[in-house]
Amino acid sequence: HNKNTADDPTQVAVYLHDRWWSLDDALQTCSKSRNGLMSQVESMAERVMVFLLSRLLDKPSAGEDLFRLHPRTESCKLLWRDGQALGFYSVKHKSLCDTWSSCCYLLPVLDTLLVRRSCRRRGFGLQMVQDFCSMFPTEEFLGISSPLSASMVAVKRFLQQHEEHRERLYEVEAPGGWTQRRNIWLNIQ
């Protein structure tokens, strides 16, 4: 159910496990111990949560891009707080080839990062960027999908706080060759 039904007559619910769920209820788990970034999204329920977060809960405003669902060949992590899914990020791995050509990614790329609107400006995006960087400690360079949206302030804040990653993070277009990379820190300057 929508709390503001008088203001917005549109109702959205999800039919799962033989019953209807409100979006907020569908994005919760009975396990209150789920906190932080959890391991890879694998189950169908987790993939449904990523879909709900990216497509229905926080519909993009005018000018914002709609997030694509990540394919099973990519990694995705859900961000939890007190048993509620707050956001996610997905990664295209080095050597992952696209389906229409033989181009393979030349570096790991953070493809999508989303934090629920109601939870933004609390450091969750920063936490996800930091987790992405820590996933690949031996990689000299890491990418973030181009174009970098205006809402990706977490990347800028991360680079302001972590000088050691300023030479490491690049905005990239697939597959991430040197002619398809721009150093994010230099672009900020």
PDB file of C-alpha atoms in Angstrom:
ATOM      1  CA  HIS A   1       0.000   0.000   0.000  1.00  0.00           C
ATOM      2  CA  ASN A   2       1.084   3.594  -0.577  1.00  0.00           C
ATOM      3  CA  LYS A   3       1.193   5.787   2.528  1.00  0.00           C
ATOM      4  CA  ASN A   4       0.157   8.843   0.495  1.00  0.00           C
ATOM      5  CA  THR A   5      -2.805   7.312  -1.297  1.00  0.00           C
ATOM      6  CA  ALA A   6      -4.731  10.602  -1.183  1.00  0.00           C
ATOM      7  CA  ASP A   7      -1.883  12.340  -3.042  1.00  0.00           C
ATOM      8  CA  ASP A   8      -1.003   9.500  -5.417  1.00  0.00           C
ATOM      9  CA  PRO A   9      -3.702   7.056  -6.511  1.00  0.00           C
ATOM     10  CA  THR A  10      -1.125   4.749  -8.154  1.00  0.00           C
ATOM     11  CA  GLN A  11      -0.637   1.521  -6.245  1.00  0.00           C
ATOM     12  CA  VAL A  12       2.226  -0.893  -6.890  1.00  0.00           C
ATOM     13  CA  ALA A  13       2.574  -4.307  -5.325  1.00  0.00           C
ATOM     14  CA  VAL A  14       4.532  -7.459  -6.053  1.00  0.00           C
ATOM     15  CA  TYR A  15       3.140 -10.979  -6.108  1.00  0.00           C
ATOM     16  CA  LEU A  16       5.702 -13.310  -4.465  1.00  0.00           C
ATOM     17  CA  HIS A  17       5.333 -16.641  -2.706  1.00  0.00           C
ATOM     18  CA  ASP A  18       1.561 -16.793  -3.270  1.00  0.00           C
ATOM     19  CA  ARG A  19       0.733 -13.365  -1.826  1.00  0.00           C
ATOM     20  CA  TRP A  20       0.862  -9.644  -2.600  1.00  0.00           C
ATOM     21  CA  TRP A  21       3.554  -7.469  -0.993  1.00  0.00           C
ATOM     22  CA  SER A  22       4.011  -3.707  -0.863  1.00  0.00           C
ATOM     23  CA  LEU A  23       7.348  -2.575  -2.321  1.00  0.00           C
ATOM     24  CA  ASP A  24       8.756  -1.728   1.101  1.00  0.00           C
ATOM     25  CA  ASP A  25       7.738  -5.120   2.487  1.00  0.00           C
ATOM     26  CA  ALA A  26       9.217  -6.936  -0.526  1.00  0.00           C
ATOM     27  CA  LEU A  27      12.564  -5.219   0.150  1.00  0.00           C
ATOM     28  CA  GLN A  28      12.800  -6.515   3.706  1.00  0.00           C
ATOM     29  CA  THR A  29      13.932  -9.744   5.230  1.00  0.00           C
ATOM     30  CA  CYS A  30      12.959 -11.238   8.551  1.00  0.00           C
ATOM     31  CA  SER A  31      16.666 -11.458   9.385  1.00  0.00           C
ATOM     32  CA  LYS A  32      17.493  -8.167  11.111  1.00  0.00           C
ATOM     33  CA  SER A  33      21.133  -9.275  11.159  1.00  0.00           C
ATOM     34  CA  ARG A  34      21.504  -8.367   7.496  1.00  0.00           C
ATOM     35  CA  ASN A  35      23.604  -5.224   7.643  1.00  0.00           C
ATOM     36  CA  GLY A  36      26.137  -3.815   5.217  1.00  0.00           C
ATOM     37  CA  LEU A  37      27.106  -5.156   1.827  1.00  0.00           C
ATOM     38  CA  MET A  38      26.309  -8.821   1.480  1.00  0.00           C
ATOM     39  CA  SER A  39      27.921 -11.324  -0.832  1.00  0.00           C
ATOM     40  CA  GLN A  40      26.939 -11.701  -4.443  1.00  0.00           C
ATOM     41  CA  VAL A  41      23.291 -11.497  -5.490  1.00  0.00           C
ATOM     42  CA  GLU A  42      22.433 -15.033  -6.518  1.00  0.00           C
ATOM     43  CA  SER A  43      18.942 -16.044  -5.481  1.00  0.00           C
ATOM     44  CA  MET A  44      15.808 -15.155  -7.424  1.00  0.00           C
ATOM     45  CA  ALA A  45      14.502 -13.186  -4.419  1.00  0.00           C
ATOM     46  CA  GLU A  46      17.676 -11.069  -4.363  1.00  0.00           C
ATOM     47  CA  ARG A  47      17.434 -10.445  -8.117  1.00  0.00           C
ATOM     48  CA  VAL A  48      13.806  -9.353  -7.639  1.00  0.00           C
ATOM     49  CA  MET A  49      14.984  -6.924  -4.932  1.00  0.00           C
ATOM     50  CA  VAL A  50      17.556  -5.416  -7.304  1.00  0.00           C
ATOM     51  CA  PHE A  51      14.832  -5.072  -9.941  1.00  0.00           C
ATOM     52  CA  LEU A  52      12.461  -3.397  -7.479  1.00  0.00           C
ATOM     53  CA  LEU A  53      15.144  -0.977  -6.322  1.00  0.00           C
ATOM     54  CA  SER A  54      16.207  -0.061  -9.838  1.00  0.00           C
ATOM     55  CA  ARG A  55      12.891   0.076 -11.661  1.00  0.00           C
ATOM     56  CA  LEU A  56       9.953   0.633  -9.352  1.00  0.00           C
ATOM     57  CA  LEU A  57      10.831   2.100  -5.979  1.00  0.00           C
ATOM     58  CA  ASP A  58      12.825   5.148  -7.046  1.00  0.00           C
ATOM     59  CA  LYS A  59      11.645   5.901 -10.549  1.00  0.00           C
ATOM     60  CA  PRO A  60      14.160   8.158 -12.265  1.00  0.00           C
ATOM     61  CA  SER A  61      13.222  11.789 -12.580  1.00  0.00           C
ATOM     62  CA  ALA A  62      13.387  13.610 -15.900  1.00  0.00           C
ATOM     63  CA  GLY A  63      16.894  13.476 -17.320  1.00  0.00           C
ATOM     64  CA  GLU A  64      18.022  10.500 -15.200  1.00  0.00           C
ATOM     65  CA  ASP A  65      18.827   7.187 -16.807  1.00  0.00           C
ATOM     66  CA  LEU A  66      16.838   4.058 -16.040  1.00  0.00           C
ATOM     67  CA  PHE A  67      19.098   1.344 -14.651  1.00  0.00           C
ATOM     68  CA  ARG A  68      19.507  -1.821 -16.654  1.00  0.00           C
ATOM     69  CA  LEU A  69      19.267  -5.145 -14.894  1.00  0.00           C
ATOM     70  CA  HIS A  70      22.664  -6.737 -14.499  1.00  0.00           C
ATOM     71  CA  PRO A  71      23.171 -10.016 -16.357  1.00  0.00           C
ATOM     72  CA  ARG A  72      24.100 -13.121 -14.387  1.00  0.00           C
ATOM     73  CA  THR A  73      27.666 -12.836 -15.729  1.00  0.00           C
ATOM     74  CA  GLU A  74      28.174  -9.674 -13.650  1.00  0.00           C
ATOM     75  CA  SER A  75      28.569  -9.403  -9.896  1.00  0.00           C
ATOM     76  CA  CYS A  76      26.041  -7.505  -7.847  1.00  0.00           C
ATOM     77  CA  LYS A  77      25.943  -6.756  -4.116  1.00  0.00           C
ATOM     78  CA  LEU A  78      22.948  -5.597  -2.102  1.00  0.00           C
ATOM     79  CA  LEU A  79      23.362  -3.055   0.693  1.00  0.00           C
ATOM     80  CA  TRP A  80      21.335  -3.886   3.807  1.00  0.00           C
ATOM     81  CA  ARG A  81      20.505  -2.022   6.994  1.00  0.00           C
ATOM     82  CA  ASP A  82      18.402  -3.587   9.743  1.00  0.00           C
ATOM     83  CA  GLY A  83      17.031  -6.192   7.345  1.00  0.00           C
ATOM     84  CA  GLN A  84      16.011  -3.716   4.633  1.00  0.00           C
ATOM     85  CA  ALA A  85      17.600  -3.473   1.172  1.00  0.00           C
ATOM     86  CA  LEU A  86      18.798   0.121   0.700  1.00  0.00           C
ATOM     87  CA  GLY A  87      20.757  -0.132  -2.528  1.00  0.00           C
ATOM     88  CA  PHE A  88      23.102  -2.152  -4.696  1.00  0.00           C
ATOM     89  CA  TYR A  89      26.031  -1.992  -7.050  1.00  0.00           C
ATOM     90  CA  SER A  90      27.028  -4.155 -10.005  1.00  0.00           C
ATOM     91  CA  VAL A  91      30.457  -4.927 -11.495  1.00  0.00           C
ATOM     92  CA  LYS A  92      31.566  -5.950 -14.955  1.00  0.00           C
ATOM     93  CA  HIS A  93      34.623  -8.144 -14.461  1.00  0.00           C
ATOM     94  CA  LYS A  94      37.854  -7.962 -16.381  1.00  0.00           C
ATOM     95  CA  SER A  95      37.749 -10.342 -19.365  1.00  0.00           C
ATOM     96  CA  LEU A  96      33.919 -10.391 -19.405  1.00  0.00           C
ATOM     97  CA  CYS A  97      33.066 -10.327 -23.111  1.00  0.00           C
ATOM     98  CA  ASP A  98      29.905  -8.772 -24.441  1.00  0.00           C
ATOM     99  CA  THR A  99      27.464 -10.861 -26.430  1.00  0.00           C
ATOM    100  CA  TRP A 100      27.539  -8.970 -29.724  1.00  0.00           C
ATOM    101  CA  SER A 101      31.298  -8.707 -30.299  1.00  0.00           C
ATOM    102  CA  SER A 102      34.526 -10.239 -29.145  1.00  0.00           C
ATOM    103  CA  CYS A 103      35.447  -7.175 -27.037  1.00  0.00           C
ATOM    104  CA  CYS A 104      36.443  -8.085 -23.502  1.00  0.00           C
ATOM    105  CA  TYR A 105      36.681  -5.697 -20.560  1.00  0.00           C
ATOM    106  CA  LEU A 106      40.286  -4.758 -19.868  1.00  0.00           C
ATOM    107  CA  LEU A 107      39.674  -3.797 -16.231  1.00  0.00           C
ATOM    108  CA  PRO A 108      36.974  -4.320 -13.593  1.00  0.00           C
ATOM    109  CA  VAL A 109      34.209  -1.722 -13.988  1.00  0.00           C
ATOM    110  CA  LEU A 110      31.665  -0.518 -11.436  1.00  0.00           C
ATOM    111  CA  ASP A 111      28.671  -0.447 -13.776  1.00  0.00           C
ATOM    112  CA  THR A 112      25.698   0.572 -11.651  1.00  0.00           C
ATOM    113  CA  LEU A 113      25.360   2.031  -8.151  1.00  0.00           C
ATOM    114  CA  LEU A 114      22.019   2.918  -6.603  1.00  0.00           C
ATOM    115  CA  VAL A 115      20.970   4.064  -3.132  1.00  0.00           C
ATOM    116  CA  ARG A 116      17.298   4.610  -2.356  1.00  0.00           C
ATOM    117  CA  ARG A 117      16.405   8.303  -2.485  1.00  0.00           C
ATOM    118  CA  SER A 118      15.229   8.255   1.116  1.00  0.00           C
ATOM    119  CA  CYS A 119      18.633   6.908   2.223  1.00  0.00           C
ATOM    120  CA  ARG A 120      20.942   9.145   0.243  1.00  0.00           C
ATOM    121  CA  ARG A 121      23.516  11.534   1.725  1.00  0.00           C
ATOM    122  CA  ARG A 122      24.306   9.133   4.566  1.00  0.00           C
ATOM    123  CA  GLY A 123      27.530   7.664   3.198  1.00  0.00           C
ATOM    124  CA  PHE A 124      26.075   4.487   1.682  1.00  0.00           C
ATOM    125  CA  GLY A 125      27.285   5.316  -1.838  1.00  0.00           C
ATOM    126  CA  LEU A 126      30.734   6.039  -0.430  1.00  0.00           C
ATOM    127  CA  GLN A 127      30.662   2.667   1.348  1.00  0.00           C
ATOM    128  CA  MET A 128      29.843   0.886  -1.922  1.00  0.00           C
ATOM    129  CA  VAL A 129      32.622   2.630  -3.883  1.00  0.00           C
ATOM    130  CA  GLN A 130      35.065   1.692  -1.124  1.00  0.00           C
ATOM    131  CA  ASP A 131      33.878  -1.921  -1.193  1.00  0.00           C
ATOM    132  CA  PHE A 132      34.300  -2.032  -4.989  1.00  0.00           C
ATOM    133  CA  CYS A 133      37.895  -0.785  -4.704  1.00  0.00           C
ATOM    134  CA  SER A 134      38.699  -3.308  -1.956  1.00  0.00           C
ATOM    135  CA  MET A 135      37.370  -6.192  -4.107  1.00  0.00           C
ATOM    136  CA  PHE A 136      40.330  -5.773  -6.469  1.00  0.00           C
ATOM    137  CA  PRO A 137      43.417  -5.027  -4.349  1.00  0.00           C
ATOM    138  CA  THR A 138      45.885  -6.229  -6.994  1.00  0.00           C
ATOM    139  CA  GLU A 139      44.356  -4.361  -9.960  1.00  0.00           C
ATOM    140  CA  GLU A 140      46.343  -1.257 -10.862  1.00  0.00           C
ATOM    141  CA  PHE A 141      43.334   0.440 -12.524  1.00  0.00           C
ATOM    142  CA  LEU A 142      39.590   0.270 -11.909  1.00  0.00           C
ATOM    143  CA  GLY A 143      36.779   1.686 -14.003  1.00  0.00           C
ATOM    144  CA  ILE A 144      33.450   3.323 -13.396  1.00  0.00           C
ATOM    145  CA  SER A 145      30.969   3.219 -16.301  1.00  0.00           C
ATOM    146  CA  SER A 146      30.667   6.284 -18.428  1.00  0.00           C
ATOM    147  CA  PRO A 147      28.898   8.621 -18.324  1.00  0.00           C
ATOM    148  CA  LEU A 148      29.334   9.367 -14.641  1.00  0.00           C
ATOM    149  CA  SER A 149      25.944  10.678 -13.542  1.00  0.00           C
ATOM    150  CA  ALA A 150      25.559  13.859 -11.519  1.00  0.00           C
ATOM    151  CA  SER A 151      24.186  11.725  -8.675  1.00  0.00           C
ATOM    152  CA  MET A 152      27.522   9.890  -8.350  1.00  0.00           C
ATOM    153  CA  VAL A 153      28.856  12.365  -5.794  1.00  0.00           C
ATOM    154  CA  ALA A 154      30.063   9.363  -3.785  1.00  0.00           C
ATOM    155  CA  VAL A 155      32.902   8.803  -6.268  1.00  0.00           C
ATOM    156  CA  LYS A 156      34.045  12.407  -5.990  1.00  0.00           C
ATOM    157  CA  ARG A 157      33.827  12.326  -2.190  1.00  0.00           C
ATOM    158  CA  PHE A 158      35.657   8.993  -2.128  1.00  0.00           C
ATOM    159  CA  LEU A 159      38.538  10.415  -4.161  1.00  0.00           C
ATOM    160  CA  GLN A 160      38.704  13.491  -1.928  1.00  0.00           C
ATOM    161  CA  GLN A 161      39.073  11.217   1.112  1.00  0.00           C
ATOM    162  CA  HIS A 162      41.275   8.499  -0.464  1.00  0.00           C
ATOM    163  CA  GLU A 163      44.234  10.069  -2.208  1.00  0.00           C
ATOM    164  CA  GLU A 164      45.739   6.629  -2.888  1.00  0.00           C
ATOM    165  CA  HIS A 165      42.923   5.867  -5.399  1.00  0.00           C
ATOM    166  CA  ARG A 166      43.162   9.104  -7.443  1.00  0.00           C
ATOM    167  CA  GLU A 167      45.457   7.539 -10.038  1.00  0.00           C
ATOM    168  CA  ARG A 168      43.485   4.289  -9.988  1.00  0.00           C
ATOM    169  CA  LEU A 169      39.856   5.200 -10.809  1.00  0.00           C
ATOM    170  CA  TYR A 170      38.861   5.950 -14.394  1.00  0.00           C
ATOM    171  CA  GLU A 171      35.577   6.732 -16.093  1.00  0.00           C
ATOM    172  CA  VAL A 172      35.460   4.160 -18.894  1.00  0.00           C
ATOM    173  CA  GLU A 173      33.538   3.180 -21.986  1.00  0.00           C
ATOM    174  CA  ALA A 174      33.508  -0.508 -22.890  1.00  0.00           C
ATOM    175  CA  PRO A 175      35.869  -2.325 -23.146  1.00  0.00           C
ATOM    176  CA  GLY A 176      38.055   0.133 -21.217  1.00  0.00           C
ATOM    177  CA  GLY A 177      41.086   0.561 -23.462  1.00  0.00           C
ATOM    178  CA  TRP A 178      43.364   3.549 -22.869  1.00  0.00           C
ATOM    179  CA  THR A 179      41.550   5.628 -25.473  1.00  0.00           C
ATOM    180  CA  GLN A 180      38.276   4.900 -23.654  1.00  0.00           C
ATOM    181  CA  ARG A 181      39.410   6.000 -20.169  1.00  0.00           C
ATOM    182  CA  ARG A 182      39.394   9.358 -18.402  1.00  0.00           C
ATOM    183  CA  ASN A 183      40.946   9.771 -14.962  1.00  0.00           C
ATOM    184  CA  ILE A 184      38.084  10.851 -12.699  1.00  0.00           C
ATOM    185  CA  TRP A 185      40.242  12.875 -10.317  1.00  0.00           C
ATOM    186  CA  LEU A 186      41.764  14.884 -13.168  1.00  0.00           C
ATOM    187  CA  ASN A 187      38.289  15.527 -14.588  1.00  0.00           C
ATOM    188  CA  ILE A 188      37.098  16.838 -11.202  1.00  0.00           C
ATOM    189  CA  GLN A 189      40.025  19.261 -11.069  1.00  0.00           C
TER     190      GLN A 189
END
